[in-house]
Amino acid sequence: MSNRPPSVDALARSLADLDLPHALLVDAARTAIAAGDPASARGEAEALAAALLRPVINATGVLLHTNLGRAPRATHGTDDTHGTGPVRYSNLEFDLATGRRGSRQRHAASLLARAAGAEAALIVNNGAAAILLAVTALAAGREVIVSRGELVEIGGGFRVPDVLAASGARMIEVGTTNRTAVADYSAALTAETALVLKVHQSNYRIVGFTASATVAELSRLPPAGPDGPLIVADIGSGLLDATTPWLPGPPPAWIRDEPAARQTLSAGAALVTFSGDKLLGGPQAGIIAGRRDLVERCARHPLARALRPGGLVLDALQTTALAYLRRDLTALPFWSLATIPVSELRRRAQTLATNLARTEVTVADCASVPGGGSVPGMEIPSAGLVVAGDHTAALRAWWPPIVARAHDGATICDLRTVDAADDPVLGSALGAVTGT
Ligand SMILES: *Cc1c(COP(=O)(O)O)cnc(C)c1O
């Protein structure tokens, strides 16, 4: 019974006072036990905590301190004080452990990589920037094979062929609009092939006589040249894990056809790229995640600096990533709204309708959509109020403005996207616009 190492879980629990997600405490405990020195777990966990983006007090006398986020930010009038004053510097590019220059890609990026099961991740300004940087850094001057069924326009004029042209890579189209087979890709492989690009169709569906190659099938393509082909998957909407461990129940039906970062990487993609403000539920950002050597090649490319996000975005993205690791649904507003049971929405609608007591206001079931060019055709069962007459202009003129849908001469207020705390505001507005 002497000197048996503690279990990973017990050791992680002994560090609970450090206020880190349990998953990170487990990492620290594992590292310490593997090193044969369980006592070092606390130091490991403290290093993880010190690497997070946080407010710091700047006593260097350097007003625009590059490592500390350059210009300080004013937080007057917010409750966002974090134990420092309202003038805010941060450790944006400062390593608190060594006192040396740090990287803005260490905080949120490493947490997101952890949550997606990736070796490393890099954050840029949006999903379009992520795919542009990945293709430019890994394939400029070489060939990129892509299915004709995936030469999509995402929206706002962002077209995959144009991005490939801008990257300086040569696009090799294979297959047809509706059907592309693994053999089409293998026939196109040459020593010039840098990567095979898989693009999620995101905002439309081809149905009927269709075929496409999966990432797992593409990852078994024969090697072409010394380092290829790499499979890069633009999964688009940023579902981190198809098993949705941050939700209390099973994965919702409407994510069924959506590729997830963790499963796409384990199927053999070298990199995935995705958006921060679609299903990830964070601020506008783009993420490149996967093999460390490839993420580093992207980070070293000159374009990376032009596409890098600011400290405000990284701060918000770190909050999102910590919420995933903590399985804290309340800090993931997209997911908490998307998973409210319909029965709860019906109950709120009934309360509103009862309080209003107007014949023109009734409770009705309706359908919400994920939106944002993600998960096309998928609906989430919902409930809300139907108000006779088109009152949408009057609701927009309310303070705060309320945006509702007009349908068949009626106004539809879908409660799925309304915070329950705003129900009384909605009630007053509906009372006013329907009053005589
Ligand atoms: C949305 C999307 C993008 C672009 O992401 P943004 O964050 O909007 O720039 C790229 N690829 C796919 C497949 C997408 O769905």
PDB file of N, CA, C and O in Angstrom, residues 92-143:
ATOM      1  N   LEU A  92      -2.014  39.791 -23.485  1.00  0.00           N
ATOM      2  CA  LEU A  92      -2.302  39.350 -24.857  1.00  0.00           C
ATOM      3  C   LEU A  92      -1.103  38.658 -25.505  1.00  0.00           C
ATOM      4  O   LEU A  92      -1.233  37.576 -26.077  1.00  0.00           O
ATOM      5  N   GLU A  93       0.073  39.273 -25.411  1.00  0.00           N
ATOM      6  CA  GLU A  93       1.283  38.647 -25.987  1.00  0.00           C
ATOM      7  C   GLU A  93       2.397  38.628 -24.952  1.00  0.00           C
ATOM      8  O   GLU A  93       3.530  39.002 -25.217  1.00  0.00           O
ATOM      9  N   PHE A  94       2.039  38.214 -23.758  1.00  0.00           N
ATOM     10  CA  PHE A  94       3.015  38.212 -22.664  1.00  0.00           C
ATOM     11  C   PHE A  94       2.896  36.908 -21.904  1.00  0.00           C
ATOM     12  O   PHE A  94       1.794  36.502 -21.518  1.00  0.00           O
ATOM     13  N   ASP A  95       4.019  36.226 -21.713  1.00  0.00           N
ATOM     14  CA  ASP A  95       4.040  34.964 -20.983  1.00  0.00           C
ATOM     15  C   ASP A  95       4.293  35.278 -19.508  1.00  0.00           C
ATOM     16  O   ASP A  95       5.406  35.641 -19.123  1.00  0.00           O
ATOM     17  N   LEU A  96       3.243  35.160 -18.699  1.00  0.00           N
ATOM     18  CA  LEU A  96       3.363  35.542 -17.282  1.00  0.00           C
ATOM     19  C   LEU A  96       4.344  34.641 -16.540  1.00  0.00           C
ATOM     20  O   LEU A  96       4.946  35.045 -15.550  1.00  0.00           O
ATOM     21  N   ALA A  97       4.524  33.397 -17.012  1.00  0.00           N
ATOM     22  CA  ALA A  97       5.421  32.477 -16.317  1.00  0.00           C
ATOM     23  C   ALA A  97       6.878  32.879 -16.509  1.00  0.00           C
ATOM     24  O   ALA A  97       7.654  32.874 -15.559  1.00  0.00           O
ATOM     25  N   THR A  98       7.249  33.246 -17.729  1.00  0.00           N
ATOM     26  CA  THR A  98       8.670  33.523 -17.999  1.00  0.00           C
ATOM     27  C   THR A  98       8.976  35.016 -18.021  1.00  0.00           C
ATOM     28  O   THR A  98      10.136  35.408 -17.987  1.00  0.00           O
ATOM     29  N   GLY A  99       7.945  35.848 -18.140  1.00  0.00           N
ATOM     30  CA  GLY A  99       8.188  37.289 -18.259  1.00  0.00           C
ATOM     31  C   GLY A  99       8.664  37.681 -19.647  1.00  0.00           C
ATOM     32  O   GLY A  99       9.135  38.788 -19.868  1.00  0.00           O
ATOM     33  N   ARG A 100       8.530  36.742 -20.609  1.00  0.00           N
ATOM     34  CA  ARG A 100       8.965  37.041 -21.981  1.00  0.00           C
ATOM     35  C   ARG A 100       7.772  37.291 -22.883  1.00  0.00           C
ATOM     36  O   ARG A 100       6.638  37.046 -22.517  1.00  0.00           O
ATOM     37  N   ARG A 101       8.087  37.687 -24.115  1.00  0.00           N
ATOM     38  CA  ARG A 101       7.064  37.873 -25.135  1.00  0.00           C
ATOM     39  C   ARG A 101       6.275  36.578 -25.327  1.00  0.00           C
ATOM     40  O   ARG A 101       6.857  35.507 -25.429  1.00  0.00           O
ATOM     41  N   GLY A 102       4.978  36.674 -25.363  1.00  0.00           N
ATOM     42  CA  GLY A 102       4.146  35.489 -25.578  1.00  0.00           C
ATOM     43  C   GLY A 102       3.444  35.578 -26.921  1.00  0.00           C
ATOM     44  O   GLY A 102       3.747  36.454 -27.723  1.00  0.00           O
ATOM     45  N   SER A 103       2.504  34.683 -27.166  1.00  0.00           N
ATOM     46  CA  SER A 103       1.782  34.680 -28.432  1.00  0.00           C
ATOM     47  C   SER A 103       0.297  34.854 -28.174  1.00  0.00           C
ATOM     48  O   SER A 103      -0.262  34.219 -27.272  1.00  0.00           O
ATOM     49  N   ARG A 104      -0.341  35.711 -29.003  1.00  0.00           N
ATOM     50  CA  ARG A 104      -1.784  35.876 -28.873  1.00  0.00           C
ATOM     51  C   ARG A 104      -2.513  34.607 -29.287  1.00  0.00           C
ATOM     52  O   ARG A 104      -3.715  34.493 -29.120  1.00  0.00           O
ATOM     53  N   GLN A 105      -1.794  33.651 -29.857  1.00  0.00           N
ATOM     54  CA  GLN A 105      -2.434  32.411 -30.283  1.00  0.00           C
ATOM     55  C   GLN A 105      -2.369  31.333 -29.203  1.00  0.00           C
ATOM     56  O   GLN A 105      -2.691  30.182 -29.446  1.00  0.00           O
ATOM     57  N   ARG A 106      -1.925  31.688 -28.001  1.00  0.00           N
ATOM     58  CA  ARG A 106      -1.801  30.659 -26.974  1.00  0.00           C
ATOM     59  C   ARG A 106      -3.055  30.478 -26.139  1.00  0.00           C
ATOM     60  O   ARG A 106      -3.270  29.416 -25.577  1.00  0.00           O
ATOM     61  N   HIS A 107      -3.856  31.508 -25.984  1.00  0.00           N
ATOM     62  CA  HIS A 107      -4.946  31.436 -25.003  1.00  0.00           C
ATOM     63  C   HIS A 107      -6.147  30.670 -25.581  1.00  0.00           C
ATOM     64  O   HIS A 107      -6.264  29.467 -25.370  1.00  0.00           O
ATOM     65  N   ALA A 108      -6.989  31.381 -26.298  1.00  0.00           N
ATOM     66  CA  ALA A 108      -8.206  30.751 -26.823  1.00  0.00           C
ATOM     67  C   ALA A 108      -7.873  29.608 -27.775  1.00  0.00           C
ATOM     68  O   ALA A 108      -8.536  28.577 -27.781  1.00  0.00           O
ATOM     69  N   ALA A 109      -6.805  29.787 -28.582  1.00  0.00           N
ATOM     70  CA  ALA A 109      -6.508  28.773 -29.604  1.00  0.00           C
ATOM     71  C   ALA A 109      -6.202  27.424 -28.964  1.00  0.00           C
ATOM     72  O   ALA A 109      -6.686  26.386 -29.422  1.00  0.00           O
ATOM     73  N   SER A 110      -5.421  27.422 -27.885  1.00  0.00           N
ATOM     74  CA  SER A 110      -5.072  26.112 -27.323  1.00  0.00           C
ATOM     75  C   SER A 110      -6.284  25.483 -26.632  1.00  0.00           C
ATOM     76  O   SER A 110      -6.438  24.265 -26.635  1.00  0.00           O
ATOM     77  N   LEU A 111      -7.173  26.321 -26.070  1.00  0.00           N
ATOM     78  CA  LEU A 111      -8.383  25.764 -25.443  1.00  0.00           C
ATOM     79  C   LEU A 111      -9.313  25.171 -26.502  1.00  0.00           C
ATOM     80  O   LEU A 111      -9.902  24.103 -26.297  1.00  0.00           O
ATOM     81  N   LEU A 112      -9.434  25.865 -27.647  1.00  0.00           N
ATOM     82  CA  LEU A 112     -10.298  25.341 -28.708  1.00  0.00           C
ATOM     83  C   LEU A 112      -9.724  24.050 -29.281  1.00  0.00           C
ATOM     84  O   LEU A 112     -10.459  23.115 -29.593  1.00  0.00           O
ATOM     85  N   ALA A 113      -8.391  24.012 -29.435  1.00  0.00           N
ATOM     86  CA  ALA A 113      -7.758  22.782 -29.921  1.00  0.00           C
ATOM     87  C   ALA A 113      -8.078  21.644 -28.959  1.00  0.00           C
ATOM     88  O   ALA A 113      -8.457  20.545 -29.380  1.00  0.00           O
ATOM     89  N   ARG A 114      -7.980  21.923 -27.661  1.00  0.00           N
ATOM     90  CA  ARG A 114      -8.282  20.909 -26.644  1.00  0.00           C
ATOM     91  C   ARG A 114      -9.729  20.410 -26.793  1.00  0.00           C
ATOM     92  O   ARG A 114      -9.994  19.207 -26.774  1.00  0.00           O
ATOM     93  N   ALA A 115     -10.663  21.366 -26.983  1.00  0.00           N
ATOM     94  CA  ALA A 115     -12.082  21.000 -27.060  1.00  0.00           C
ATOM     95  C   ALA A 115     -12.407  20.233 -28.347  1.00  0.00           C
ATOM     96  O   ALA A 115     -13.361  19.462 -28.381  1.00  0.00           O
ATOM     97  N   ALA A 116     -11.600  20.453 -29.416  1.00  0.00           N
ATOM     98  CA  ALA A 116     -11.878  19.793 -30.693  1.00  0.00           C
ATOM     99  C   ALA A 116     -11.019  18.550 -30.895  1.00  0.00           C
ATOM    100  O   ALA A 116     -11.102  17.907 -31.941  1.00  0.00           O
ATOM    101  N   GLY A 117     -10.172  18.224 -29.937  1.00  0.00           N
ATOM    102  CA  GLY A 117      -9.302  17.066 -30.091  1.00  0.00           C
ATOM    103  C   GLY A 117      -8.231  17.285 -31.141  1.00  0.00           C
ATOM    104  O   GLY A 117      -7.797  16.348 -31.809  1.00  0.00           O
ATOM    105  N   ALA A 118      -7.789  18.544 -31.328  1.00  0.00           N
ATOM    106  CA  ALA A 118      -6.751  18.865 -32.313  1.00  0.00           C
ATOM    107  C   ALA A 118      -5.418  19.074 -31.605  1.00  0.00           C
ATOM    108  O   ALA A 118      -5.385  19.457 -30.440  1.00  0.00           O
ATOM    109  N   GLU A 119      -4.308  18.846 -32.326  1.00  0.00           N
ATOM    110  CA  GLU A 119      -2.994  19.097 -31.727  1.00  0.00           C
ATOM    111  C   GLU A 119      -2.784  20.583 -31.466  1.00  0.00           C
ATOM    112  O   GLU A 119      -2.163  20.985 -30.495  1.00  0.00           O
ATOM    113  N   ALA A 120      -3.286  21.413 -32.390  1.00  0.00           N
ATOM    114  CA  ALA A 120      -3.065  22.856 -32.284  1.00  0.00           C
ATOM    115  C   ALA A 120      -4.140  23.581 -33.063  1.00  0.00           C
ATOM    116  O   ALA A 120      -4.848  22.981 -33.882  1.00  0.00           O
ATOM    117  N   ALA A 121      -4.263  24.874 -32.814  1.00  0.00           N
ATOM    118  CA  ALA A 121      -5.231  25.695 -33.556  1.00  0.00           C
ATOM    119  C   ALA A 121      -4.685  27.100 -33.706  1.00  0.00           C
ATOM    120  O   ALA A 121      -3.807  27.534 -32.949  1.00  0.00           O
ATOM    121  N   LEU A 122      -5.207  27.782 -34.721  1.00  0.00           N
ATOM    122  CA  LEU A 122      -4.818  29.162 -35.013  1.00  0.00           C
ATOM    123  C   LEU A 122      -6.118  29.931 -35.250  1.00  0.00           C
ATOM    124  O   LEU A 122      -7.025  29.423 -35.897  1.00  0.00           O
ATOM    125  N   ILE A 123      -6.170  31.164 -34.721  1.00  0.00           N
ATOM    126  CA  ILE A 123      -7.403  31.942 -34.858  1.00  0.00           C
ATOM    127  C   ILE A 123      -7.171  33.115 -35.804  1.00  0.00           C
ATOM    128  O   ILE A 123      -6.157  33.816 -35.697  1.00  0.00           O
ATOM    129  N   VAL A 124      -8.089  33.310 -36.722  1.00  0.00           N
ATOM    130  CA  VAL A 124      -8.051  34.451 -37.646  1.00  0.00           C
ATOM    131  C   VAL A 124      -9.414  35.155 -37.590  1.00  0.00           C
ATOM    132  O   VAL A 124     -10.240  34.832 -36.737  1.00  0.00           O
ATOM    133  N   ASN A 125      -9.631  36.115 -38.490  1.00  0.00           N
ATOM    134  CA  ASN A 125     -10.800  36.991 -38.342  1.00  0.00           C
ATOM    135  C   ASN A 125     -12.146  36.386 -38.714  1.00  0.00           C
ATOM    136  O   ASN A 125     -13.168  36.837 -38.226  1.00  0.00           O
ATOM    137  N   ASN A 126     -12.179  35.422 -39.596  1.00  0.00           N
ATOM    138  CA  ASN A 126     -13.443  34.766 -39.950  1.00  0.00           C
ATOM    139  C   ASN A 126     -13.138  33.473 -40.698  1.00  0.00           C
ATOM    140  O   ASN A 126     -11.970  33.160 -40.965  1.00  0.00           O
ATOM    141  N   GLY A 127     -14.201  32.736 -41.003  1.00  0.00           N
ATOM    142  CA  GLY A 127     -14.019  31.447 -41.658  1.00  0.00           C
ATOM    143  C   GLY A 127     -13.379  31.583 -43.029  1.00  0.00           C
ATOM    144  O   GLY A 127     -12.572  30.747 -43.448  1.00  0.00           O
ATOM    145  N   ALA A 128     -13.736  32.665 -43.742  1.00  0.00           N
ATOM    146  CA  ALA A 128     -13.163  32.886 -45.069  1.00  0.00           C
ATOM    147  C   ALA A 128     -11.647  33.078 -44.965  1.00  0.00           C
ATOM    148  O   ALA A 128     -10.883  32.545 -45.782  1.00  0.00           O
ATOM    149  N   ALA A 129     -11.206  33.816 -43.951  1.00  0.00           N
ATOM    150  CA  ALA A 129      -9.773  34.030 -43.749  1.00  0.00           C
ATOM    151  C   ALA A 129      -9.072  32.713 -43.404  1.00  0.00           C
ATOM    152  O   ALA A 129      -7.925  32.471 -43.807  1.00  0.00           O
ATOM    153  N   ALA A 130      -9.760  31.843 -42.661  1.00  0.00           N
ATOM    154  CA  ALA A 130      -9.154  30.572 -42.260  1.00  0.00           C
ATOM    155  C   ALA A 130      -8.844  29.716 -43.486  1.00  0.00           C
ATOM    156  O   ALA A 130      -7.736  29.174 -43.623  1.00  0.00           O
ATOM    157  N   ILE A 131      -9.805  29.616 -44.403  1.00  0.00           N
ATOM    158  CA  ILE A 131      -9.573  28.774 -45.585  1.00  0.00           C
ATOM    159  C   ILE A 131      -8.547  29.434 -46.508  1.00  0.00           C
ATOM    160  O   ILE A 131      -7.657  28.778 -47.048  1.00  0.00           O
ATOM    161  N   LEU A 132      -8.626  30.768 -46.647  1.00  0.00           N
ATOM    162  CA  LEU A 132      -7.651  31.476 -47.489  1.00  0.00           C
ATOM    163  C   LEU A 132      -6.226  31.259 -46.965  1.00  0.00           C
ATOM    164  O   LEU A 132      -5.310  30.940 -47.730  1.00  0.00           O
ATOM    165  N   LEU A 133      -6.045  31.398 -45.658  1.00  0.00           N
ATOM    166  CA  LEU A 133      -4.703  31.246 -45.083  1.00  0.00           C
ATOM    167  C   LEU A 133      -4.213  29.798 -45.205  1.00  0.00           C
ATOM    168  O   LEU A 133      -3.064  29.546 -45.595  1.00  0.00           O
ATOM    169  N   ALA A 134      -5.087  28.843 -44.904  1.00  0.00           N
ATOM    170  CA  ALA A 134      -4.658  27.438 -44.950  1.00  0.00           C
ATOM    171  C   ALA A 134      -4.220  27.065 -46.365  1.00  0.00           C
ATOM    172  O   ALA A 134      -3.162  26.457 -46.566  1.00  0.00           O
ATOM    173  N   VAL A 135      -5.025  27.447 -47.364  1.00  0.00           N
ATOM    174  CA  VAL A 135      -4.695  27.058 -48.739  1.00  0.00           C
ATOM    175  C   VAL A 135      -3.455  27.809 -49.226  1.00  0.00           C
ATOM    176  O   VAL A 135      -2.582  27.240 -49.880  1.00  0.00           O
ATOM    177  N   THR A 136      -3.350  29.103 -48.880  1.00  0.00           N
ATOM    178  CA  THR A 136      -2.191  29.875 -49.316  1.00  0.00           C
ATOM    179  C   THR A 136      -0.906  29.318 -48.697  1.00  0.00           C
ATOM    180  O   THR A 136       0.100  29.112 -49.387  1.00  0.00           O
ATOM    181  N   ALA A 137      -0.948  29.057 -47.391  1.00  0.00           N
ATOM    182  CA  ALA A 137       0.275  28.617 -46.701  1.00  0.00           C
ATOM    183  C   ALA A 137       0.700  27.223 -47.132  1.00  0.00           C
ATOM    184  O   ALA A 137       1.882  26.900 -47.160  1.00  0.00           O
ATOM    185  N   LEU A 138      -0.269  26.374 -47.480  1.00  0.00           N
ATOM    186  CA  LEU A 138       0.065  24.965 -47.720  1.00  0.00           C
ATOM    187  C   LEU A 138       0.109  24.585 -49.195  1.00  0.00           C
ATOM    188  O   LEU A 138       0.618  23.523 -49.539  1.00  0.00           O
ATOM    189  N   ALA A 139      -0.454  25.447 -50.069  1.00  0.00           N
ATOM    190  CA  ALA A 139      -0.596  24.977 -51.456  1.00  0.00           C
ATOM    191  C   ALA A 139      -0.261  26.008 -52.524  1.00  0.00           C
ATOM    192  O   ALA A 139      -0.441  25.714 -53.708  1.00  0.00           O
ATOM    193  N   ALA A 140       0.177  27.219 -52.161  1.00  0.00           N
ATOM    194  CA  ALA A 140       0.461  28.225 -53.200  1.00  0.00           C
ATOM    195  C   ALA A 140       1.460  27.650 -54.196  1.00  0.00           C
ATOM    196  O   ALA A 140       2.458  27.026 -53.814  1.00  0.00           O
ATOM    197  N   GLY A 141       1.178  27.819 -55.500  1.00  0.00           N
ATOM    198  CA  GLY A 141       2.079  27.329 -56.540  1.00  0.00           C
ATOM    199  C   GLY A 141       1.931  25.841 -56.813  1.00  0.00           C
ATOM    200  O   GLY A 141       2.599  25.301 -57.695  1.00  0.00           O
ATOM    201  N   ARG A 142       1.062  25.174 -56.058  1.00  0.00           N
ATOM    202  CA  ARG A 142       0.867  23.740 -56.288  1.00  0.00           C
ATOM    203  C   ARG A 142      -0.621  23.473 -56.566  1.00  0.00           C
ATOM    204  O   ARG A 142      -1.390  24.395 -56.766  1.00  0.00           O
ATOM    205  N   GLU A 143      -0.990  22.188 -56.579  1.00  0.00           N
ATOM    206  CA  GLU A 143      -2.353  21.845 -56.974  1.00  0.00           C
ATOM    207  C   GLU A 143      -3.235  21.498 -55.778  1.00  0.00           C
ATOM    208  O   GLU A 143      -2.777  20.867 -54.825  1.00  0.00           O
TER     209      GLU A 143
END
